[in-house]
CSV table of C-alpha atoms in Angstrom, one decimal:
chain,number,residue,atom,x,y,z
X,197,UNK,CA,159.0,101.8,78.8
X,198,UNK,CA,157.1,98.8,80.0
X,199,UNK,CA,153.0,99.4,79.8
X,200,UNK,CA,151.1,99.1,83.3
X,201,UNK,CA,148.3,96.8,83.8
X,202,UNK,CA,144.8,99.0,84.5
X,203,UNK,CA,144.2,98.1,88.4
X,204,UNK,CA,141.3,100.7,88.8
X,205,UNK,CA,138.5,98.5,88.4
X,206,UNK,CA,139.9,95.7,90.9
X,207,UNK,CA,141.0,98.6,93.1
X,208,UNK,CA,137.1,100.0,93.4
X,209,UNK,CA,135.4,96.4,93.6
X,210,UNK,CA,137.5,96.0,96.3
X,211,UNK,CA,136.6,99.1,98.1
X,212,UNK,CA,133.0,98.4,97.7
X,213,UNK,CA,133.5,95.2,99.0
X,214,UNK,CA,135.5,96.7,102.0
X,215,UNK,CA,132.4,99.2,102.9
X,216,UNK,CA,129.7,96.2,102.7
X,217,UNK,CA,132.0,94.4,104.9
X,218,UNK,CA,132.2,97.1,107.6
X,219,UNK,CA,128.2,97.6,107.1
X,220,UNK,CA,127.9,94.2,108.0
X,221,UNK,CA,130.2,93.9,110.6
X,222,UNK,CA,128.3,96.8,112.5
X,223,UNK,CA,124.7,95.4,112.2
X,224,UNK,CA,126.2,91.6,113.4
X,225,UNK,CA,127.4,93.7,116.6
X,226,UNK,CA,124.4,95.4,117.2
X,227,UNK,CA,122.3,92.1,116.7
X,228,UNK,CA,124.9,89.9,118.7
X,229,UNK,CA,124.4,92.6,121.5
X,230,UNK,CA,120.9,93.1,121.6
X,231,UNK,CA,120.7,89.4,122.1
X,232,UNK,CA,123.1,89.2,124.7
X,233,UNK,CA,121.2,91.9,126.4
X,234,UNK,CA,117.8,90.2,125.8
X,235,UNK,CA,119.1,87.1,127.2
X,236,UNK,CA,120.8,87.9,130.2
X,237,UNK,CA,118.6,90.7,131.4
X,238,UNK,CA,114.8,91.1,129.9
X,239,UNK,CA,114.3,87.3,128.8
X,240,UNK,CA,115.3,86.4,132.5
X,241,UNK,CA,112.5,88.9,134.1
X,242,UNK,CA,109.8,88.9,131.5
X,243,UNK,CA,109.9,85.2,129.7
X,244,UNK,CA,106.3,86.4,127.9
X,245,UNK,CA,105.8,85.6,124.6
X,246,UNK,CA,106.4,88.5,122.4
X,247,UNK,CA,110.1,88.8,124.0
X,248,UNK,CA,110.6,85.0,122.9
X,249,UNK,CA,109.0,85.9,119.5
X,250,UNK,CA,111.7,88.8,119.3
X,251,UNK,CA,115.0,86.6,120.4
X,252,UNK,CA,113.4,84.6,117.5
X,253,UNK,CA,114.0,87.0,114.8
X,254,UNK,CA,117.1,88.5,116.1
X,255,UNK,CA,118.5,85.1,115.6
X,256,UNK,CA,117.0,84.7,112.3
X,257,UNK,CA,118.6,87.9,111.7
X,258,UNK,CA,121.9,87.3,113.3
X,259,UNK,CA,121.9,83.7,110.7
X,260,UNK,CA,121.0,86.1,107.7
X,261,UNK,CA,123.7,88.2,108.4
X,262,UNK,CA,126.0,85.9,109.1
X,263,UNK,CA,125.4,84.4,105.8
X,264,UNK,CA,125.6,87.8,103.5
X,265,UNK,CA,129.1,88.3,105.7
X,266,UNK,CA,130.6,85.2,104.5
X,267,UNK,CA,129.7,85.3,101.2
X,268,UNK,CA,131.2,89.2,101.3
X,269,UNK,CA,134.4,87.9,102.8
X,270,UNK,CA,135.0,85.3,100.1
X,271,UNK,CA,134.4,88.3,97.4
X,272,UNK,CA,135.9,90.6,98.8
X,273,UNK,CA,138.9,88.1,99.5
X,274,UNK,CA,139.3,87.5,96.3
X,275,UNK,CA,139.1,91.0,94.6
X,276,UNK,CA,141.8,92.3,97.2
X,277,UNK,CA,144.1,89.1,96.2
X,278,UNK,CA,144.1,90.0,92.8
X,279,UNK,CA,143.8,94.3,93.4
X,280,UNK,CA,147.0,93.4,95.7
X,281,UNK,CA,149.3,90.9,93.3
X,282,UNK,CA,148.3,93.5,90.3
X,283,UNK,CA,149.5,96.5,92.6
X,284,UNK,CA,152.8,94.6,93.3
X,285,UNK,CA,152.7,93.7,89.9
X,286,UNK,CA,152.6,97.4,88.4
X,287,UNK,CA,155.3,98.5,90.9
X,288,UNK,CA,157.7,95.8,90.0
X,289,UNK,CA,157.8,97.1,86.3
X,290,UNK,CA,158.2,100.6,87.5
X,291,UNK,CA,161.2,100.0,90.5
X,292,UNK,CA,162.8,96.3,89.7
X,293,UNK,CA,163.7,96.8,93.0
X,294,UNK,CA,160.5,96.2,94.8
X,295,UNK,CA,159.1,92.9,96.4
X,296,UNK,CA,158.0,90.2,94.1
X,297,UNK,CA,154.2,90.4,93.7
X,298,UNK,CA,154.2,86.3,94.5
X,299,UNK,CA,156.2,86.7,97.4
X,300,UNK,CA,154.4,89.8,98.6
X,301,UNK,CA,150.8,88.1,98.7
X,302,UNK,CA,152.0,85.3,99.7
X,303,UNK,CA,153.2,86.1,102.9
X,304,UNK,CA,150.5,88.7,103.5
X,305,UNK,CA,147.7,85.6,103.5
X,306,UNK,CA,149.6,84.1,106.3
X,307,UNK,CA,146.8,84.0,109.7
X,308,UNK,CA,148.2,86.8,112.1
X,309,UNK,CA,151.4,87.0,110.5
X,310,UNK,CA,150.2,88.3,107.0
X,311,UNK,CA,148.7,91.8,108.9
X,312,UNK,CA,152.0,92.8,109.9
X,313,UNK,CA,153.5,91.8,106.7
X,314,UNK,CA,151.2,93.7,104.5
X,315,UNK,CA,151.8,96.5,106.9
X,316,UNK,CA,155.3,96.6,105.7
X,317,UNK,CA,154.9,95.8,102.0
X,318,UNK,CA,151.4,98.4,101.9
X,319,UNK,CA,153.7,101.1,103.5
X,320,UNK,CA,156.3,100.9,100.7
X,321,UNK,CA,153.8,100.8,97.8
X,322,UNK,CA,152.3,104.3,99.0
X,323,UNK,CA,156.0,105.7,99.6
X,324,UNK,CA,157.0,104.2,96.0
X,325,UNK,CA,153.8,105.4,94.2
X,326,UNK,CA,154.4,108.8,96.0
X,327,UNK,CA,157.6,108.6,94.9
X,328,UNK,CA,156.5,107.9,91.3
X,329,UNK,CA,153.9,110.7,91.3
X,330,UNK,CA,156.5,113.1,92.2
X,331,UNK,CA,158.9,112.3,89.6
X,332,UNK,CA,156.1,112.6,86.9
X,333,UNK,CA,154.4,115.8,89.0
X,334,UNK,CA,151.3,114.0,89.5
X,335,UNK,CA,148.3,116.2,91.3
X,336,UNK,CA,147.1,113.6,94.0
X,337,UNK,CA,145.9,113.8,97.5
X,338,UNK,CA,148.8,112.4,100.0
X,339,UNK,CA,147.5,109.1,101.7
X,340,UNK,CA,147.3,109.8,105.3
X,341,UNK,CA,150.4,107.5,106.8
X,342,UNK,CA,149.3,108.2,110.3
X,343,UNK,CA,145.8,106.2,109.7
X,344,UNK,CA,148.0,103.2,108.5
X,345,UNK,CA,149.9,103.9,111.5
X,346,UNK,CA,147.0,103.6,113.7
X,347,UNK,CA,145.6,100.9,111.6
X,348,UNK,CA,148.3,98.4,112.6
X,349,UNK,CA,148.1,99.3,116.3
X,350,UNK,CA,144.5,99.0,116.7
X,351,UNK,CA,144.8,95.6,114.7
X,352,UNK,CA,147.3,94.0,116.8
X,353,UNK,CA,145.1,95.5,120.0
X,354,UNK,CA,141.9,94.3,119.0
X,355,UNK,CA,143.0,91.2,117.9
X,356,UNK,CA,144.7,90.2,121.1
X,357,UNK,CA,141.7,91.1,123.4
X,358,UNK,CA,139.4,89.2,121.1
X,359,UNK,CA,141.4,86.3,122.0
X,360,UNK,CA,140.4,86.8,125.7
X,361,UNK,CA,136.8,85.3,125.9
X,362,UNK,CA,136.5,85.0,129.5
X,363,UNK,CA,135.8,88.7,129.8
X,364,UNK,CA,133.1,89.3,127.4
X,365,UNK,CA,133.7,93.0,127.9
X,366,UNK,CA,137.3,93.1,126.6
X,367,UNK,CA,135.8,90.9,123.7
X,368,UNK,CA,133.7,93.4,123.1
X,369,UNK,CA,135.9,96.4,123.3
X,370,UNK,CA,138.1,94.2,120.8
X,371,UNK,CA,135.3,94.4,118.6
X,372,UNK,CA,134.5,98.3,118.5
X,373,UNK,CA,138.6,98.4,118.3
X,374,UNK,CA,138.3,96.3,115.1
X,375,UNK,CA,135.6,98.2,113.8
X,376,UNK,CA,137.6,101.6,114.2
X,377,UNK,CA,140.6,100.0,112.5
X,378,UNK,CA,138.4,98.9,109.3
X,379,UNK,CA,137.3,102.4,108.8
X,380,UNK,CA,140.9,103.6,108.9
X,381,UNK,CA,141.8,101.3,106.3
X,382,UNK,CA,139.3,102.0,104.1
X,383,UNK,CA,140.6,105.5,104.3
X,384,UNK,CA,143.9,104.5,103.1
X,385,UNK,CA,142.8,102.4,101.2
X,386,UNK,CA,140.3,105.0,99.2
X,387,UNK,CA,143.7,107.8,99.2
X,388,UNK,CA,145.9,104.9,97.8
X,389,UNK,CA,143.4,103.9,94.8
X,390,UNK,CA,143.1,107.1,93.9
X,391,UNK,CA,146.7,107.9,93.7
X,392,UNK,CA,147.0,104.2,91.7
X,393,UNK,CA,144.5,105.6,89.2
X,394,UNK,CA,146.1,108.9,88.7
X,395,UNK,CA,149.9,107.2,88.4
X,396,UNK,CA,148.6,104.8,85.7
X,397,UNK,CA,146.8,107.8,84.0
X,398,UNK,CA,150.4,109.7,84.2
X,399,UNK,CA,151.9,106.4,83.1
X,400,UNK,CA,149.6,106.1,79.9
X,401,UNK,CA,150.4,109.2,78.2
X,402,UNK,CA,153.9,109.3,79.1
X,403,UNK,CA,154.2,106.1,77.4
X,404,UNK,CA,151.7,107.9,74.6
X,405,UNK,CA,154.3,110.7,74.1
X,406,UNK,CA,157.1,108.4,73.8
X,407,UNK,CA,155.6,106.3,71.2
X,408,UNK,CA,154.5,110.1,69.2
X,409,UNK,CA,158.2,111.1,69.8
X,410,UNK,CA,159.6,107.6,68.7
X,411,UNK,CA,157.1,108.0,65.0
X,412,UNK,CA,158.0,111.7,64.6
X,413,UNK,CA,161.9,110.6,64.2
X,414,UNK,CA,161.8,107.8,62.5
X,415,UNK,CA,159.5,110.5,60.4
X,416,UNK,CA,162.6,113.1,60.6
X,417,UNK,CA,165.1,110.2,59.5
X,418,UNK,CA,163.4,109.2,56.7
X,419,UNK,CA,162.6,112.5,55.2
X,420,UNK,CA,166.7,113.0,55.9
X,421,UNK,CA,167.6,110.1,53.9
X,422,UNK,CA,165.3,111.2,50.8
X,423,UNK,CA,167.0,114.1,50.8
X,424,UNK,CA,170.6,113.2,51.2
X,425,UNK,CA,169.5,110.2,48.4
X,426,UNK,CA,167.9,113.5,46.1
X,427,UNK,CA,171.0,115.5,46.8
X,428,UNK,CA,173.6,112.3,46.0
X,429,UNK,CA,171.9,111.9,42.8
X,430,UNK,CA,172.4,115.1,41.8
X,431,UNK,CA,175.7,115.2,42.5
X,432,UNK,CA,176.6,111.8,40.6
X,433,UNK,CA,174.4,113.5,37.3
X,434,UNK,CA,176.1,116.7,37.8
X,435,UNK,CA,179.6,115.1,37.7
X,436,UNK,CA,178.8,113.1,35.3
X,437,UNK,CA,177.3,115.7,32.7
X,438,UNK,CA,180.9,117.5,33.6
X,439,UNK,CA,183.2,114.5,33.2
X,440,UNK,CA,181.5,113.9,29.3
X,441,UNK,CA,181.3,117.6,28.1
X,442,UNK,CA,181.5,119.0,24.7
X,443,UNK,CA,183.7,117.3,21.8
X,444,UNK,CA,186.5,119.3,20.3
X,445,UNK,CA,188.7,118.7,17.4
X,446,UNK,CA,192.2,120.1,16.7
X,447,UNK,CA,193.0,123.1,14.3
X,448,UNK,CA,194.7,120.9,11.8
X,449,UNK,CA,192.2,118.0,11.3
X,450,UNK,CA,189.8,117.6,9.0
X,451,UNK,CA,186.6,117.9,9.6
X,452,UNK,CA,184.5,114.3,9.5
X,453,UNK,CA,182.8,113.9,5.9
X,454,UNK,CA,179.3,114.8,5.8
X,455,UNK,CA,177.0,111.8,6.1
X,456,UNK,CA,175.2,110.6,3.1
């Protein structure tokens, strides 16, 4: 049985990186909208100088955010491309039939595309791991389908109306809808890790019995061939010790001279 790669750690970082992202995501809203307020309603009435002073650091914080977001989207980009080619990876070596893990993340980096593909290739690594789990009688939470589901719709939603920017309210709606999505993600995402971890635990000792099975008969064979070898030499001396026996001499011979 081939030995699975450990994807736990990649798999966590990755979350991690998923919840800073959403964190992130939430407070650029908040400060985007507060500006937006500021400058198309109070800033308009009330120009004074502590209301200038305050669009000044909400675009100071609006830059610093924007700056810890991008650096967060590299990192996390790059702990889900290798958490996702590792996954594909594992699954490969348990079902050959499964998608190749070059092919998979390939076409699940592709702009718009890529969602809908890793929909699809997502979906069937939680069915196949499921389907692992089962086989092995793995104790794991199920991962909630329906939330991927959802996940998918609200994607494709939210990503059309963000394309709309003439109506700033279906831009933002597009937002919140984004937002919503992320959560449910990370939700299957969280259910999905933890079933990873507890299939590669299952894997390990199954693997660990095999190899304590595979020592205890070659154990068993060998101590069956000392014997067989102990029992075929004493059959060969016993035969032998028969075939010389005792010397005789006839009734009319004469006995050898005694030696001098």
């Amino acid at each position: 049985m081939e030995k699975l790669l450990d994807n736990t750690f990649r798999g966590k970082r990755t979350l991690l990186c998923l919840k800073i992202f959403l964190i992130l995501m939430v407070v650029m809203m908040l400060l985007g909208y507060s500006v937006w307020n500021m400058a198309n309603g109070q800033m308009v009435q009330n120009p004074d100088a502590p209301m200038a002073m305050s669009m000044l650091l909400l675009v100071l914080g609006i830059a610093f955010v924007g700056f810890a977001l991008s650096i967060t989207i590299i990192i996390m980009a790059v702990h889900w491309i290798c958490w996702f080619f590792r996954s594909t990876q594992n699954m490969k070596k348990l079902q050959p039939d499964a998608m190749s893990p070059w092919a998979a993340t390939i076409l699940c980096l592709i702009p718009f595309v890529g969602q809908i593909v890793h929909y699809f290739v997502f979906k069937s690594l939680i069915k196949r791991t499921q389907a692992e789990l089962d086989s092995r009688n793995g104790d794991c939470p199920t991962v909630p389908m329906n939330f991927l589901n959802i996940w998918i719709g609200l994607t494709i939603v939210s990503t059309i109306m963000g394309s709309i920017e003439e109506m700033k309210i279906v831009v933002g709606t597009g937002a919140v809808l984004g937002v919503a999505a992320l959560v449910l993600y990370i939700k299957v995402f969280t259910a999905y890790i933890a079933q990873e971890e507890c299939l590669f635990k299952l894997h390990e000792e199954q693997v660990l019995r095999q190899k304590v099975d595979q020592v205890l008969r070659e154990r068993e064979i060998e101590k069956a061939a000392s014997q067989v070898q102990a029992a075929t030499y004493e059959s060969e001396k016993s035969s032998t010790e028969k075939s010389e026996g005792p010397v005789t001499y006839a009734d009319d011979a004469p006995p050898p001279p005694p030696e001098k």
